PDB file of C-alpha atoms in Angstrom:
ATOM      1  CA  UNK F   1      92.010  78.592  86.362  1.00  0.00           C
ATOM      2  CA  UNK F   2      92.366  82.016  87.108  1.00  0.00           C
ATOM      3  CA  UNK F   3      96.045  81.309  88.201  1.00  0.00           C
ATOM      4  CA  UNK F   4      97.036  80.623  84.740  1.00  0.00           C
ATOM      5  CA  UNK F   5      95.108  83.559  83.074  1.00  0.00           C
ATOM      6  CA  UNK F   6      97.163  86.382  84.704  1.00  0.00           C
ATOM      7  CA  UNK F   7      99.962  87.660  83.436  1.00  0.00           C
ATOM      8  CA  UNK F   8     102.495  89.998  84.422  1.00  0.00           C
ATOM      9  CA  UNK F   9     102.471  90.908  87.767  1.00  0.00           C
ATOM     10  CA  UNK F  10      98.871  90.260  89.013  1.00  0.00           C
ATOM     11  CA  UNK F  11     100.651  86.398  89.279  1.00  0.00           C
ATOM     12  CA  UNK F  12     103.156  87.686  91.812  1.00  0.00           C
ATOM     13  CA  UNK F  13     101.121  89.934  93.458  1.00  0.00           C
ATOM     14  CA  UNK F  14      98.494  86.794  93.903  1.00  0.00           C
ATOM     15  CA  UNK F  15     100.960  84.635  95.524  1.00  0.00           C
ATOM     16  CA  UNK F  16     102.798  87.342  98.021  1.00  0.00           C
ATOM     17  CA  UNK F  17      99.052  87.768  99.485  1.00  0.00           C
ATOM     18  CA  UNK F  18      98.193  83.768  99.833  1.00  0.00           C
ATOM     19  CA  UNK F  19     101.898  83.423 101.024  1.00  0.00           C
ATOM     20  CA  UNK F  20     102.405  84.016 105.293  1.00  0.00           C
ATOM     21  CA  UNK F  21     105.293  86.114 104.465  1.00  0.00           C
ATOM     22  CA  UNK F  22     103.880  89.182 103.685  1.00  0.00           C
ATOM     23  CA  UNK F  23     101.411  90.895 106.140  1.00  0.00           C
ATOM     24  CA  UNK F  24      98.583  93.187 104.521  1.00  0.00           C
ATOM     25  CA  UNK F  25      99.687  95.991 106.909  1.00  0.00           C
ATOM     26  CA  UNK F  26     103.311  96.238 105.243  1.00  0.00           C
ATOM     27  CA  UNK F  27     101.505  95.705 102.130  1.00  0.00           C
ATOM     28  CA  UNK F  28      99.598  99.216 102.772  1.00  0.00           C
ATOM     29  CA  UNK F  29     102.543 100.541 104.240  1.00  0.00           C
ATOM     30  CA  UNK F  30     104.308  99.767 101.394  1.00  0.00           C
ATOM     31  CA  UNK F  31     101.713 101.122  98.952  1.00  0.00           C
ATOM     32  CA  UNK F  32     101.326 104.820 100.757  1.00  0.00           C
ATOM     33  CA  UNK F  33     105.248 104.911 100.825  1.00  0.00           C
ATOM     34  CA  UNK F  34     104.907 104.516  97.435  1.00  0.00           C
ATOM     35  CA  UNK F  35     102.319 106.928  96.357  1.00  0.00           C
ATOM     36  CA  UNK F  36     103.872 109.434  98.794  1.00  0.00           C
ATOM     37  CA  UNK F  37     107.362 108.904  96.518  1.00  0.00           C
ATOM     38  CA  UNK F  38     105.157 109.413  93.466  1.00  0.00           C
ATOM     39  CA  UNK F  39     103.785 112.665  94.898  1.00  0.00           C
ATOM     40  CA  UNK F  40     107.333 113.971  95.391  1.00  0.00           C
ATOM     41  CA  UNK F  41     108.517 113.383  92.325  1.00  0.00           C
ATOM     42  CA  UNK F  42     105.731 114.960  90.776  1.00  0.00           C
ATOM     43  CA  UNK F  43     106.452 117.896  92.774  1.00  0.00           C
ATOM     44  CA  UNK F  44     109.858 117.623  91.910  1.00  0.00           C
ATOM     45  CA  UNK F  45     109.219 117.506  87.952  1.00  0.00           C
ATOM     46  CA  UNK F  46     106.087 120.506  88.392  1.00  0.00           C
ATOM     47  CA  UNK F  47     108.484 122.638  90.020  1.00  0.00           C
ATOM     48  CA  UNK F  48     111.235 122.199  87.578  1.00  0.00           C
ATOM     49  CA  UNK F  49     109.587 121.840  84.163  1.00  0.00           C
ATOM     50  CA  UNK F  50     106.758 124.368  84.448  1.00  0.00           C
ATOM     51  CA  UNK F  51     108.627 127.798  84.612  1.00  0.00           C
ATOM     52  CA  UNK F  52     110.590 127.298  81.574  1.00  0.00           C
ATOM     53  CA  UNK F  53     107.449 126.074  80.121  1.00  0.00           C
ATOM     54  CA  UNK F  54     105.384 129.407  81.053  1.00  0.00           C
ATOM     55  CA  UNK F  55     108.192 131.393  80.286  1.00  0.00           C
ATOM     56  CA  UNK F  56     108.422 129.914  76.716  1.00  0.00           C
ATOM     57  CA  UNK F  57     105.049 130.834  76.118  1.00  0.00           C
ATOM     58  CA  UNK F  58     105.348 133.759  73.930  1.00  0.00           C
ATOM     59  CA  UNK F  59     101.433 134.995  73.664  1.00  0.00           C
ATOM     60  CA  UNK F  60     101.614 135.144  77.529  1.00  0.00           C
ATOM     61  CA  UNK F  61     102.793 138.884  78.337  1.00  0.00           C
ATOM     62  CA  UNK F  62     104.952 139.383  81.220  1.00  0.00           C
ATOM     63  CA  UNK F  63     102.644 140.295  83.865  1.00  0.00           C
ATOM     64  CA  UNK F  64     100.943 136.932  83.654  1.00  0.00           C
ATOM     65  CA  UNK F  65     104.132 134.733  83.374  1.00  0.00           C
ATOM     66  CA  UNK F  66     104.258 134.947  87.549  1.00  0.00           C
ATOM     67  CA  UNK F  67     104.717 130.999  88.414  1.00  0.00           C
ATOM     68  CA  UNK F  68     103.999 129.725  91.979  1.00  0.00           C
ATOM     69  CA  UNK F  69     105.690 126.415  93.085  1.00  0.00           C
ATOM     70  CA  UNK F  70     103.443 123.633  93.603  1.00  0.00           C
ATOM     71  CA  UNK F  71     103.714 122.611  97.358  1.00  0.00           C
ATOM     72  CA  UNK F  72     103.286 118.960  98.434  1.00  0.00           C
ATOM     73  CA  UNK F  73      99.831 118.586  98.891  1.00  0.00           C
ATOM     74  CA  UNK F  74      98.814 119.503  95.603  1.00  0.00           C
ATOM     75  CA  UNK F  75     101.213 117.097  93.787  1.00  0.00           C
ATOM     76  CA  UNK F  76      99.726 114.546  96.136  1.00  0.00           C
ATOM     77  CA  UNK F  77      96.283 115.604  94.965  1.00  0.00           C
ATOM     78  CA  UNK F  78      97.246 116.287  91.825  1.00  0.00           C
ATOM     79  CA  UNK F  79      99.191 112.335  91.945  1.00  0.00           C
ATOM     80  CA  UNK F  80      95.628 111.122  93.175  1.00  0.00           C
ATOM     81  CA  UNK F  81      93.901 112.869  90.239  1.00  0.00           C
ATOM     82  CA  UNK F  82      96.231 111.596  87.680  1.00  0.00           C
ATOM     83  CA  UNK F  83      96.013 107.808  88.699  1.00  0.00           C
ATOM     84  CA  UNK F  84      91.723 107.663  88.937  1.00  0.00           C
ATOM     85  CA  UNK F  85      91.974 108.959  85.270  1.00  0.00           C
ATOM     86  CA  UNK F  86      94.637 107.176  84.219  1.00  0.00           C
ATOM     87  CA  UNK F  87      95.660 104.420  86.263  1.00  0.00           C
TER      88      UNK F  87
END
């Protein structure tokens, strides 16, 4: 019954854990791979957007528009925030 309620890919997902072909570890592996690719990109789009975004700001005066990078441990917390609240 539950089997023909899912839809999307909680189906798939379903039968790649009842199936022998897929071990739970590379299933974990696969998932902090993942979220660690997430991260970077986050990084990635932080570091790129953000100073043209600050700099745009126009009641901001110049002295406050200083930007620091985000390094990668704060786009992976702030990946890990993002997908509790959202996710």
């Amino acid at each position: 019954m539950l089997g023909t309620v899912m839809l999307g890919g909680g189906k798939e997902i379903k039968s790649l854990l009842k199936s022998e072909k897929v071990s739970p570890v590379a299933l974990v592996v696969m998932l902090i791979v993942l979220f660690l690719l997430r991260a970077m990109i986050v990084q990635f789009a932080y570091n790129s957007v953000a100073p043209k975004l600050i700099g745009n700001w126009s009641s901001v005066s110049d002295k406050d528009r200083k930007f620091d990078s985000l390094t990668f441990n704060e786009a992976l917390l702030f990946t890990i925030l993002i997908s509790f609240l959202f996710i």
